[in-house]
Coordinates of C-alpha atoms in Angstrom, one line a residue:
X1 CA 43.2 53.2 -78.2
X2 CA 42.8 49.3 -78.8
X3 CA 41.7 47.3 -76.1
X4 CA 44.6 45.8 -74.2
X5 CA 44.3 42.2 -71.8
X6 CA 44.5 42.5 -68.5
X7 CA 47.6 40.4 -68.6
X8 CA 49.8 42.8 -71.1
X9 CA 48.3 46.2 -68.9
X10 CA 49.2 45.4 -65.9
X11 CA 52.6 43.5 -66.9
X12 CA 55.3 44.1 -63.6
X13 CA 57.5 47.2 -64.8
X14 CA 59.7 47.2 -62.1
X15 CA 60.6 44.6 -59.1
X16 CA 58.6 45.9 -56.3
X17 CA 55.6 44.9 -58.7
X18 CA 56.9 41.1 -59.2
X19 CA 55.0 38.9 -56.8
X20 CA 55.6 35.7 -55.4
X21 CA 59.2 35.1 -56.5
X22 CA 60.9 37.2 -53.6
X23 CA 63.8 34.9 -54.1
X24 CA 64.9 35.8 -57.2
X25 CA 63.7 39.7 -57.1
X26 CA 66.2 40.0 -53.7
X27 CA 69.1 38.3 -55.4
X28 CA 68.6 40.7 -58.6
X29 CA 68.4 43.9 -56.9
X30 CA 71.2 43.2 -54.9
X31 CA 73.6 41.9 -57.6
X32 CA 72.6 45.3 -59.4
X33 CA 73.3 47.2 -56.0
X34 CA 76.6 46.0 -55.7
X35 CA 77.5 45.9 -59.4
X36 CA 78.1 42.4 -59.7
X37 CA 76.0 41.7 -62.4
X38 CA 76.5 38.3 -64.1
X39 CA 77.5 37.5 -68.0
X40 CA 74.5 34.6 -68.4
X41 CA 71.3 33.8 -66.2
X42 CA 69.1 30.3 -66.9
X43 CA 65.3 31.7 -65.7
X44 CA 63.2 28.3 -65.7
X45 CA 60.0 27.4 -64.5
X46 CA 56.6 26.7 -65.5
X47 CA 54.1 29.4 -67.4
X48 CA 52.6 32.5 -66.2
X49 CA 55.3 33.2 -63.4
X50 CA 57.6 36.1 -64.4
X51 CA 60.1 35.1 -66.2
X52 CA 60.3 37.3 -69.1
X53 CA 58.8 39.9 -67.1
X54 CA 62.1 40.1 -65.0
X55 CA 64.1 39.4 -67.6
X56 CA 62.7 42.8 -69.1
X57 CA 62.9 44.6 -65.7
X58 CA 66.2 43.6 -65.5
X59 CA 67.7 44.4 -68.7
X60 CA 66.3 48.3 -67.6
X61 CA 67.6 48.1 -64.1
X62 CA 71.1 47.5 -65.4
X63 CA 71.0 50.1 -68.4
X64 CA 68.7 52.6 -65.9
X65 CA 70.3 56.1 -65.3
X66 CA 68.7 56.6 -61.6
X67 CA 68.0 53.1 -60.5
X68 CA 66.3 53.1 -57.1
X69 CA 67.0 50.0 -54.9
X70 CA 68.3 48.0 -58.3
X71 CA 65.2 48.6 -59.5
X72 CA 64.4 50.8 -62.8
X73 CA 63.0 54.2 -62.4
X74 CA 60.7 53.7 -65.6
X75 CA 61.2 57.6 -66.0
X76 CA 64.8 57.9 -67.8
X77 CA 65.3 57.5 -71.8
X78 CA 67.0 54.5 -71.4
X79 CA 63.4 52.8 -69.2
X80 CA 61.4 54.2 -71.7
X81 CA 63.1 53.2 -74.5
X82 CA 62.7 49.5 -73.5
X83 CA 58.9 50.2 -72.2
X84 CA 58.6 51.1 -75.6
X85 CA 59.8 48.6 -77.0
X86 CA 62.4 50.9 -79.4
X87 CA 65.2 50.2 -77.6
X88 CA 68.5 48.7 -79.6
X89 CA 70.1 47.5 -76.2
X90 CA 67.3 44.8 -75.4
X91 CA 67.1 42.0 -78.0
X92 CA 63.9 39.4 -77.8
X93 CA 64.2 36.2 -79.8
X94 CA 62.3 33.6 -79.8
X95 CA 63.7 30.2 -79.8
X96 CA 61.0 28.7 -80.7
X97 CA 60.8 30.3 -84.2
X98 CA 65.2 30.6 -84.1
X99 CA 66.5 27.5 -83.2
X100 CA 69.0 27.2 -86.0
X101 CA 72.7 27.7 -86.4
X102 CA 72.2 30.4 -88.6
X103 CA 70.2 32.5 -86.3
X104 CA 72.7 31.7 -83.4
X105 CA 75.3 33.1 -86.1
X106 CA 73.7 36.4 -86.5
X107 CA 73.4 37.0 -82.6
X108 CA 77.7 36.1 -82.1
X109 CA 77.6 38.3 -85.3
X110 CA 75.9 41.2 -83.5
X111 CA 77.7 41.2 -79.9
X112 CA 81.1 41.9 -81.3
X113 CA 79.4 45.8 -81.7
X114 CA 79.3 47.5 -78.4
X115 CA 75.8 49.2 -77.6
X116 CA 75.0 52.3 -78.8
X117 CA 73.3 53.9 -75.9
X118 CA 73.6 52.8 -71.8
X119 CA 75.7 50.2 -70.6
X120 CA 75.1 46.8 -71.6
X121 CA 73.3 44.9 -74.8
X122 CA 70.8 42.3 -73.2
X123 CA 69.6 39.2 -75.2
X124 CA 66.7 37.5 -73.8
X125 CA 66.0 34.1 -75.4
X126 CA 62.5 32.8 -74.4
X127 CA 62.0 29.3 -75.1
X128 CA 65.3 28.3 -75.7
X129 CA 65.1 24.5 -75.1
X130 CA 63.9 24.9 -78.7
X131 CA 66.9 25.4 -79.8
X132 CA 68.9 22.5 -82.1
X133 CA 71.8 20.7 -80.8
X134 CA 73.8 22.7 -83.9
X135 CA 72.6 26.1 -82.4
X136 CA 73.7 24.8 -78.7
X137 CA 77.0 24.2 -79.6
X138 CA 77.3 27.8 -81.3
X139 CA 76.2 29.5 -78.6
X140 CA 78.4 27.7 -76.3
X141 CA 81.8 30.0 -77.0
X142 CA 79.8 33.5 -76.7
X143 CA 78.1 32.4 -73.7
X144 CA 81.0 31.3 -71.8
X145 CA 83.5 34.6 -73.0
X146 CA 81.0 37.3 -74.1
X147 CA 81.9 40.6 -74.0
X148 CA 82.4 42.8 -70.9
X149 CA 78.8 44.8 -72.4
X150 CA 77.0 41.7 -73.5
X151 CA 74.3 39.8 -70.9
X152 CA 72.4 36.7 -71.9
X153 CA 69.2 35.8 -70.1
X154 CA 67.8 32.6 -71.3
X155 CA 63.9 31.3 -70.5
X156 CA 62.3 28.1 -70.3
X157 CA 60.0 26.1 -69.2
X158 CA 62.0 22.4 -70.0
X159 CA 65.0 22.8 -68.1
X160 CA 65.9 19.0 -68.4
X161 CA 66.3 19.6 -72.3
X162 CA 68.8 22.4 -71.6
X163 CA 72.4 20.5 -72.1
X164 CA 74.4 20.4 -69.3
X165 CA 77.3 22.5 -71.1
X166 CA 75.1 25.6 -71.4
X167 CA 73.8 25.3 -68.0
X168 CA 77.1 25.1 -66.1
X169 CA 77.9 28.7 -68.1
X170 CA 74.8 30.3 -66.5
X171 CA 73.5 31.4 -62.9
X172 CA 69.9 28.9 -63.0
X173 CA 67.0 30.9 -61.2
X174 CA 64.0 28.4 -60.9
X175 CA 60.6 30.2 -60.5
X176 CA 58.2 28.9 -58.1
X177 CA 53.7 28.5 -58.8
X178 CA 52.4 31.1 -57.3
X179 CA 50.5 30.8 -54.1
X180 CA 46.9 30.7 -54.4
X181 CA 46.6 33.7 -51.8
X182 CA 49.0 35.9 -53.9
X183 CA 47.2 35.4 -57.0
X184 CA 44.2 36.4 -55.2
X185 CA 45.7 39.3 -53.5
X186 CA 46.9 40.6 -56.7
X187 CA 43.7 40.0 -58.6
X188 CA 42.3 42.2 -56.1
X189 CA 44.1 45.1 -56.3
X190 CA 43.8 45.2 -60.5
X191 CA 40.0 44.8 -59.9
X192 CA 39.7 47.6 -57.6
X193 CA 42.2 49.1 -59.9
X194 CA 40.2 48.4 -63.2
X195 CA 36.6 49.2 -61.5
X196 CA 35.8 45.3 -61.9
X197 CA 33.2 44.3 -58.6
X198 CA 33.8 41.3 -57.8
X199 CA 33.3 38.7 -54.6
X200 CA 36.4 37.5 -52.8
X201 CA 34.8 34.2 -53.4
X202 CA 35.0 34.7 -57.2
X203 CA 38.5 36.0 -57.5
X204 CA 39.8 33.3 -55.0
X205 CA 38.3 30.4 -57.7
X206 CA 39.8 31.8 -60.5
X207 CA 43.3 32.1 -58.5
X208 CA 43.0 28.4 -57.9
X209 CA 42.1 27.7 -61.1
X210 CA 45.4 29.4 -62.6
X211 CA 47.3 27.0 -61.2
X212 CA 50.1 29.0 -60.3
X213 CA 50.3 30.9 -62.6
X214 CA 49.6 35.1 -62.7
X215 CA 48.9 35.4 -66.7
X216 CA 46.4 32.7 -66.4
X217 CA 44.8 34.4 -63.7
X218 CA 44.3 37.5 -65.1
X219 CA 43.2 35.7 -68.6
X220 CA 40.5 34.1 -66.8
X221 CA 39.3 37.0 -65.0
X222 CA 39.3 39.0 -68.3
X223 CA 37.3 36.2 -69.6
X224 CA 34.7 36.7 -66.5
X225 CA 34.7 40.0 -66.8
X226 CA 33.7 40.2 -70.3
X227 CA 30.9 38.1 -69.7
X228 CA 29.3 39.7 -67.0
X229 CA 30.4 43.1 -68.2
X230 CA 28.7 46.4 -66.0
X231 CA 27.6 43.5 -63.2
X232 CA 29.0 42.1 -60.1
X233 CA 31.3 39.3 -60.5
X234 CA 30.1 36.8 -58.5
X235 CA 31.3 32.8 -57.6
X236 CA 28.1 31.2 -59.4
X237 CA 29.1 33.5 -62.5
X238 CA 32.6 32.1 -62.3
X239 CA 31.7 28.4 -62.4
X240 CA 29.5 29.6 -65.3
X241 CA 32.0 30.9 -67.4
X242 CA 34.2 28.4 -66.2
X243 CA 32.2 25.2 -66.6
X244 CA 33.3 24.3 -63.3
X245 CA 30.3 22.7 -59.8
X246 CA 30.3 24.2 -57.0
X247 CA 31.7 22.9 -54.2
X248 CA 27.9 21.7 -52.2
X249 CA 27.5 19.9 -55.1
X250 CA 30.5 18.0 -53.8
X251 CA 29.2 17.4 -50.6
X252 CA 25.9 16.2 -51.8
X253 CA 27.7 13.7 -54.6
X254 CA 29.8 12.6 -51.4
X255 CA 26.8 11.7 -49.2
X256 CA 24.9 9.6 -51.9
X257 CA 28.4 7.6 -52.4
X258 CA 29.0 7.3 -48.9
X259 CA 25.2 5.9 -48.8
X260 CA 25.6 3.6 -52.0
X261 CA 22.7 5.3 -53.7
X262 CA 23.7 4.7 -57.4
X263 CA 21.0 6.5 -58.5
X264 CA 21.3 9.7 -56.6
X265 CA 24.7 9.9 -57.9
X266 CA 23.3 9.2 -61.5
X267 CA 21.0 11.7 -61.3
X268 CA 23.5 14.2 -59.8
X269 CA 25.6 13.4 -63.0
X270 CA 23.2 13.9 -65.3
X271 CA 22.1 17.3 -63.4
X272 CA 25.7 18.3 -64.2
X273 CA 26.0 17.6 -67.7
X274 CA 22.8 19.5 -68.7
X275 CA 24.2 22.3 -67.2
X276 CA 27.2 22.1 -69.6
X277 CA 29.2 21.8 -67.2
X278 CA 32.8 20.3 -68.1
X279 CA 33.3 16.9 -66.7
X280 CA 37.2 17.1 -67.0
X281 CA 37.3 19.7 -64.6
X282 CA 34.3 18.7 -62.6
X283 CA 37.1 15.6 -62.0
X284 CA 39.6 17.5 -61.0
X285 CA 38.1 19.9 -59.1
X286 CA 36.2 16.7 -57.2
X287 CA 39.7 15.2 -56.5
X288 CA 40.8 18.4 -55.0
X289 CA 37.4 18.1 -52.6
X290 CA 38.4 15.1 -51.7
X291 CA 42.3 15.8 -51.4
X292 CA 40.6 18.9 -49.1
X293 CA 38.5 16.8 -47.0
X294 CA 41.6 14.3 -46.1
X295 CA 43.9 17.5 -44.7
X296 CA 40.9 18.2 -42.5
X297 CA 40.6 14.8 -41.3
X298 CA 44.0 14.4 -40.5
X299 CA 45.4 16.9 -38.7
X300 CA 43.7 20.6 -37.9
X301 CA 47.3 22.1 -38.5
X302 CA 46.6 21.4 -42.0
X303 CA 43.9 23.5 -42.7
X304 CA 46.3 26.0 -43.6
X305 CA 46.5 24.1 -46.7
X306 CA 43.3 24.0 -47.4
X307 CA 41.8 27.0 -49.6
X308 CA 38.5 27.9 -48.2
X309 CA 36.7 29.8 -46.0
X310 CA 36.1 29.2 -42.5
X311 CA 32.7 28.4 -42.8
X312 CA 33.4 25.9 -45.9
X313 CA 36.1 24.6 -43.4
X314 CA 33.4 23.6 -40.6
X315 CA 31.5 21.9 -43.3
X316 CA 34.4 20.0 -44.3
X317 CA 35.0 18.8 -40.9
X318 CA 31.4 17.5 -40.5
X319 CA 31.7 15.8 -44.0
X320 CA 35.2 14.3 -43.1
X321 CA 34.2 12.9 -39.5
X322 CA 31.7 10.3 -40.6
X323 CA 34.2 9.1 -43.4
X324 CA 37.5 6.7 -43.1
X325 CA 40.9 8.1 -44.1
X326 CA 41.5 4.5 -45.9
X327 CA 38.0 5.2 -48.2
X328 CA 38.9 8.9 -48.8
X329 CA 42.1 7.9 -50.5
X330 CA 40.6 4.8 -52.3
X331 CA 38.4 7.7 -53.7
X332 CA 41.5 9.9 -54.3
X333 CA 42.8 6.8 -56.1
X334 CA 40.0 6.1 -58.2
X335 CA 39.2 9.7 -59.5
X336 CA 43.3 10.6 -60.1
X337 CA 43.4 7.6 -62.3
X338 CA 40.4 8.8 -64.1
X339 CA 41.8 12.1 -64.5
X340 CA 44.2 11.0 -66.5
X341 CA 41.5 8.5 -69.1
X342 CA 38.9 11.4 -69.1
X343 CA 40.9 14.3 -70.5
X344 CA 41.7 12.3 -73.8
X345 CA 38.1 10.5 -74.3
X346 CA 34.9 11.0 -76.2
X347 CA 33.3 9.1 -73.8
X348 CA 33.8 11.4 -70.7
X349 CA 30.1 10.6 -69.0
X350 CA 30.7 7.3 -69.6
X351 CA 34.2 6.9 -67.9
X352 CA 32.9 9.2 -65.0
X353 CA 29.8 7.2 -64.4
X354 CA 31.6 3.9 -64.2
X355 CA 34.2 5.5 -61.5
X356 CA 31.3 6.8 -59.3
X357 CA 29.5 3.4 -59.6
X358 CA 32.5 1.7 -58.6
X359 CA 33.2 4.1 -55.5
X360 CA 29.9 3.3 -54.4
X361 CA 30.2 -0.8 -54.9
X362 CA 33.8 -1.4 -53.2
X363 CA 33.0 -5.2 -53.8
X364 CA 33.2 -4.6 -57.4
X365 CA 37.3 -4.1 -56.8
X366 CA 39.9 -6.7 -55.5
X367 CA 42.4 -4.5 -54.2
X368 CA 43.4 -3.7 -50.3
X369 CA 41.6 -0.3 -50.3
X370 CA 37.9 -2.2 -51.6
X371 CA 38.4 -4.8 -48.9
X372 CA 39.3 -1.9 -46.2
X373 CA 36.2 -0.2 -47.2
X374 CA 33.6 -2.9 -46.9
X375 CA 35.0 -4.0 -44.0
X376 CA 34.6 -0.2 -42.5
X377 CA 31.2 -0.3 -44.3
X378 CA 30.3 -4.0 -42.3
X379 CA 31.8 -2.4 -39.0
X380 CA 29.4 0.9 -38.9
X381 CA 26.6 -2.0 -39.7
X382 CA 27.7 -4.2 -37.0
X383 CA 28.1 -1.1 -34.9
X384 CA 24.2 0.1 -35.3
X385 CA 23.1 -3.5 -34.8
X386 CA 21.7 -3.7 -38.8
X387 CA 19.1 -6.6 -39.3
X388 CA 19.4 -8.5 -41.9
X389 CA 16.3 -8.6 -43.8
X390 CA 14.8 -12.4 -44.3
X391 CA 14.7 -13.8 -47.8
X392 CA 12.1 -16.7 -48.0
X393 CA 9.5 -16.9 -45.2
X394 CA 10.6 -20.5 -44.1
X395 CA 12.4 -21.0 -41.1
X396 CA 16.0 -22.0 -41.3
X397 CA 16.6 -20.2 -44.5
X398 CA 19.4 -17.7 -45.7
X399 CA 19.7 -14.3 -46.5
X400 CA 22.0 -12.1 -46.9
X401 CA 22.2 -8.1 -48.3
X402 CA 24.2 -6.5 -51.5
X403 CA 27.5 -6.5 -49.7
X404 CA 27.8 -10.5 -49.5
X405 CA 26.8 -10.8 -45.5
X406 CA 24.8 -13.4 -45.3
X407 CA 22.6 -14.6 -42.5
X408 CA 20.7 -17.5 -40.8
X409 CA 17.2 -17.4 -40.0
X410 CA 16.6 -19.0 -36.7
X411 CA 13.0 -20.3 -35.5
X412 CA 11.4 -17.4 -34.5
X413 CA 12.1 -14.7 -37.4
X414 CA 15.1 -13.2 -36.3
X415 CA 18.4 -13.1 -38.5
X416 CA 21.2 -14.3 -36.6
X417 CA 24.6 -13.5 -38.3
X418 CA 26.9 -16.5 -38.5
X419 CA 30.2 -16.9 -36.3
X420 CA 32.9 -15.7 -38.4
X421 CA 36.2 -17.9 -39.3
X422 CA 39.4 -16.4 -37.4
X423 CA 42.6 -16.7 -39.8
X424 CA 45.9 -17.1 -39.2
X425 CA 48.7 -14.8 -40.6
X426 CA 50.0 -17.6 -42.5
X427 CA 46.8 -18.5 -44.3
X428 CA 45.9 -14.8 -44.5
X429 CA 49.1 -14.4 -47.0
X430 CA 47.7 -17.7 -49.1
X431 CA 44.6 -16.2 -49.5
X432 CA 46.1 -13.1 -50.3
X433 CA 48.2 -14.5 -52.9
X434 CA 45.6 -17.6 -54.2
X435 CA 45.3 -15.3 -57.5
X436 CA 49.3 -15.2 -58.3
X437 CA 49.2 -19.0 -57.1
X438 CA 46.7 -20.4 -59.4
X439 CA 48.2 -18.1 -62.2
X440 CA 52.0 -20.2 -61.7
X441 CA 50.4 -23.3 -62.6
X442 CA 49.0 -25.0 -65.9
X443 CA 45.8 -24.3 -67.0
X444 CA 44.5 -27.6 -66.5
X445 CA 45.8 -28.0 -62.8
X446 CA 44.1 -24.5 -61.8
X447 CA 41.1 -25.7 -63.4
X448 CA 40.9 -28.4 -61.2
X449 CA 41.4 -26.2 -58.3
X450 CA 37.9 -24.2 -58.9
X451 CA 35.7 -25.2 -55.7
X452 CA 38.6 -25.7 -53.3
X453 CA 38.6 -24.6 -50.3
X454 CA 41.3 -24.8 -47.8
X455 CA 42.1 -25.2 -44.0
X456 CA 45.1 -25.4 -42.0
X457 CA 46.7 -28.3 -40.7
X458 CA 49.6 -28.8 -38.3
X459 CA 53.5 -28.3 -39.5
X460 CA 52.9 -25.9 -42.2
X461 CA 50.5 -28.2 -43.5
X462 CA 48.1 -26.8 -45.6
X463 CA 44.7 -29.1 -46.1
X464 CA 43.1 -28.8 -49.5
X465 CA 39.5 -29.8 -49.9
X466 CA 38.5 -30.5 -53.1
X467 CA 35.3 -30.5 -55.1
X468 CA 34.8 -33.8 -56.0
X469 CA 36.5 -37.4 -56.1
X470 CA 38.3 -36.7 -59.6
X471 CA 40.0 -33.4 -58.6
X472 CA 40.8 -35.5 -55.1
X473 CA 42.5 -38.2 -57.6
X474 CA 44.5 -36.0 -59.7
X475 CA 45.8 -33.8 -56.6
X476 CA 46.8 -37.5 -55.0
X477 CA 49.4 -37.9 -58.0
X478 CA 52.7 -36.9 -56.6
X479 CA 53.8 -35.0 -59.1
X480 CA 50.7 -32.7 -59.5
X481 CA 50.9 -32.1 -55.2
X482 CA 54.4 -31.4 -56.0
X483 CA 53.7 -28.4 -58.2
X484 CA 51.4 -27.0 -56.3
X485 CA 53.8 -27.3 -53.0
X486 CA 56.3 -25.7 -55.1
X487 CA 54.0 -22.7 -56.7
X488 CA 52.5 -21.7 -53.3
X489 CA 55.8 -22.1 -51.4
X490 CA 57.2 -19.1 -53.7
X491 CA 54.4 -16.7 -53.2
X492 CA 54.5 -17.5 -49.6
X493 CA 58.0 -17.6 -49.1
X494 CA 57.8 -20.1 -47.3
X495 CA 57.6 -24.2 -47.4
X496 CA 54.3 -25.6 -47.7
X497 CA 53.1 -29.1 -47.5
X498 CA 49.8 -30.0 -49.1
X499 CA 47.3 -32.5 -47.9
X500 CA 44.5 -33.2 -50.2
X501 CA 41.0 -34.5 -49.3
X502 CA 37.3 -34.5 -50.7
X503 CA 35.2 -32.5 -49.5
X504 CA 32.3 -34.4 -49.5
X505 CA 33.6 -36.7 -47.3
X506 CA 35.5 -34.1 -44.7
X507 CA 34.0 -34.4 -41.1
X508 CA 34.4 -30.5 -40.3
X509 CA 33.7 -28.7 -43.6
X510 CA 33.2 -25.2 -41.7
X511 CA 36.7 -25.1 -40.9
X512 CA 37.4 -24.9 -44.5
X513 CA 37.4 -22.1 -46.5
X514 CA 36.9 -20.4 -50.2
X515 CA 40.1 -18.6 -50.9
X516 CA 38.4 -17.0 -54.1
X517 CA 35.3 -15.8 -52.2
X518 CA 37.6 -14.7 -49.4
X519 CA 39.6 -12.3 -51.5
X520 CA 36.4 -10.9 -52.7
X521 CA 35.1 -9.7 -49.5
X522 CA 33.7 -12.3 -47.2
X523 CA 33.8 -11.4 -44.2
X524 CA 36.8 -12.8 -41.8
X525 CA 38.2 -12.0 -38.7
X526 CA 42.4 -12.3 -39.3
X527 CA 44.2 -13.2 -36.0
X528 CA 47.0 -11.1 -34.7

């Protein structure tokens, strides 16, 4: 006999086999119980979750001579006509192949003829948001009278295309993913079941890896199987097959970005791409580490959600306590927005390389998560009393490190950090918004805004220094102070009165400061 997938053997053949959609199996069974079977049922939900499968189980539950429970016997010639596939009372069609008015035609055609054997003629319709608008409308008389012996049962995975007409003439069923633990627990018994030795470890990846979804399970683990035929099945031969990293490779990538070492992660990269491993899924799957590593971190009654073992759940915690909620989801951010670029490039190492780069230099980004990580990144520093390392050997000179901190040398060799500028909430918001400011006005007037820096004065004054006498003169005109008032006062929300000055000639310069370098990660202290 020809080799049958795993998938198509072990196919449920009655309800007590169905798994994971013990809302839908109870309802059935009862409905059949108490003969109150319905004329039309809408079965929707996404692949690889029973939908035909109960679709078939039911049209032999409700033609079944000794039912048992509402479920089919298998063991009566009406079950074994439909396990065989001979059977003139169950009617397949796909929609996907006959979506047109003609075909609808043939099936009103056919249900005027009562069934030949049992009691009622099911048509199951797979697909059937397929179907035309012409072969919608056709259907819409049968399904809403059919006769006494006629049931429809109608599959799909695009609901939303289903017009609302047909749906209201059906009883809608919507299938839920399977759980991660019931895939498992299934793919368990049908390896015992099939003499196939594998780990726990092994049949719990490729259970996440179906995503829900029992006929992609078992696909995969034929797959597996067929690779490592006669041998033990075990989690490094799954990533193999798979092209998927395992997760201490993870936890290693995680430590070298946590540690900016851009060539560590490089080098971890390029260890992963000579092993053919698929960098699509080596972004997912790294998302999911990270989306892991963020349940632990925030609350233990979330570990539930988690799908790991105990001991990969102690790891986690270690890796997740010496890392900030706020730079765990700027990750999360970064690699789900690259999940999306990756799967449709030919530059895949490219794209990923850039991403990991950028995780590991926040200052190359000028959103709120980049800020909140360097300033968690300058508060560990602070917090270990980091030196920072002179630059020149004369006294009085600055230095500073990769992260923009810079320092003052003072006479006797040591770097002495300089006090840092406290900001108010009001000039917190212009700084925040100096980008969307300078974009309001004219080219010309934001061009002569490059090298201002700004202080605040009393009465919602804001005090603008500028760069040199001729950016002081133009800001002096009325009318060009006037746009400027007007541009920043609608960002703000709020009315704001310029002053302009030179800064060359301002007494207290260091009370000023550089919106533009601000908003890239200089370090202030914002008042409450």
């Amino acid at each position: 006999m020809a080799y049958q997938a795993l998938y198509r053997k072990w196919r449920p053949s009655n309800f007590d086999e169905v798994r994971g959609q013990d809302h839908i199996v109870t309802t059935l069974k009862n409905q059949i119980e108490m003969n109150r079977i319905g004329h039309a049922y809408l079965f929707c939900g996404t692949r690889g979750t029973g939908k035909t499968s109960i679709a078939k189980i039911f049209a032999k539950a409700v033609n079944c001579e000794h039912p048992v429970n509402g479920s089919p016997c298998n063991e009566c010639a009406m079950c074994r006509a439909v396990n065989e596939q001979r059977s003139m009372n169950v009617i397949e069609i796909d929609a996907a192949s006959n979506n047109g008015v003609d075909n609808i035609r043939e099936i009103r055609e056919e249900v005027a003829y009562s069934p030949s054997e049992g009691k009622y003629k099911v048509y199951i319709i797979d697909e059937v948001h397929m179907l035309s608008i012409g072969a919608f409308n056709a259907l819409l008389k049968t399904l809403e009278e059919p006769p006494s012996y006629v049931i429809f049962i109608l599959a799909t995975t695009e609901a939303h295309k289903i017009p609302i007409t047909i749906l209201s003439r059906c009883q809608r069923y919507d299938f839920r993913r399977i759980s991660t633990g019931t895939i498992a627990g299934r793919l368990r018994e049908l390896a015992d079941a099939e003499g196939i030795d594998a780990e726990d470890a092994a049949l719990a990846y490729v259970a996440r890896m179906a995503d829900g979804s029992m006929r992609d399970a078992l696909s995969l683990l034929d797959q597996c199987n067929a690779f490592y035929i006669g041998q033990k099945l075990k989690y490094e031969n799954v990533l193999d097959v798979l092209g998927a990293v395992d997760t201490s490779v993870f936890g290693s990538l995680l430590k070298s970005i946590c540690s900016q070492d851009v060539s560590g992660v490089i080098h971890l990269i390029d260890e992963i791409v000579m092993q053919g491993r698929d960098l699509t899924q080596f972004v997912v799957d790294f998302t999911w580490y990270l989306r892991n590593l963020l349940m632990v971190q925030s609350s233990g009654d979330l570990t539930d959600l988690v799908e790991a073992s105990a001991e990969q759940l102690e790891v986690m915690r270690q890796e997740a306590s010496g890392i900030d909620a706020s730079v765990l989801m700027r990750y999360i951010r970064i690699f789900s927005d690259l999940s999306g670029q990756v799967r449709y490039s030919t530059q895949k190492r490219v794209l990923v390389e850039v991403a990991l780069i950028k995780l590991c230099h926040p200052a190359m980004e000028r959103n709120l998560d980049a800020v909140l990580n360097r300033l968690a990144i300058l508060e560990q520093k602070v917090a270990k009393g980091v030196v920072v390392p002179s630059q020149s050997s004369g006294g009085g000179a600055a230095g500073g490190d990769a992260d923009g901190i810079s320092g003052l040398q003072s006479g006797n060799g040591v770097q002495v950090q300089p006090e840092q500028k406290a900001v108010s909430e009001d000039l917190r918001m212009i700084i925040d918004r100096w980008k969307q400011v300078t974009g309001d006005l004219t080219p010309s007037m934001a061009v002569m805004l490059r090298g201002a820096a700004i202080s605040e004065g009393p009465d919602n004054q804001l005090i603008i220094a500028l760069a040199d006498d001729m950016r002081y003169g133009y800001f002096a005109e009325e009318s060009h102070r006037q746009a400027l008032e007007n541009a920043l006062s609608e960002r703000v929300g709020k009315l704001v009165k310029v002053n302009a000055v030179p800064l060359n000639k301002t007494e207290n310069a260091s009370q000023f400061i550089d919106p533009v370098q601000a908003f890239q990660g200089i370090d202030i202290v914002y008042e409450d």
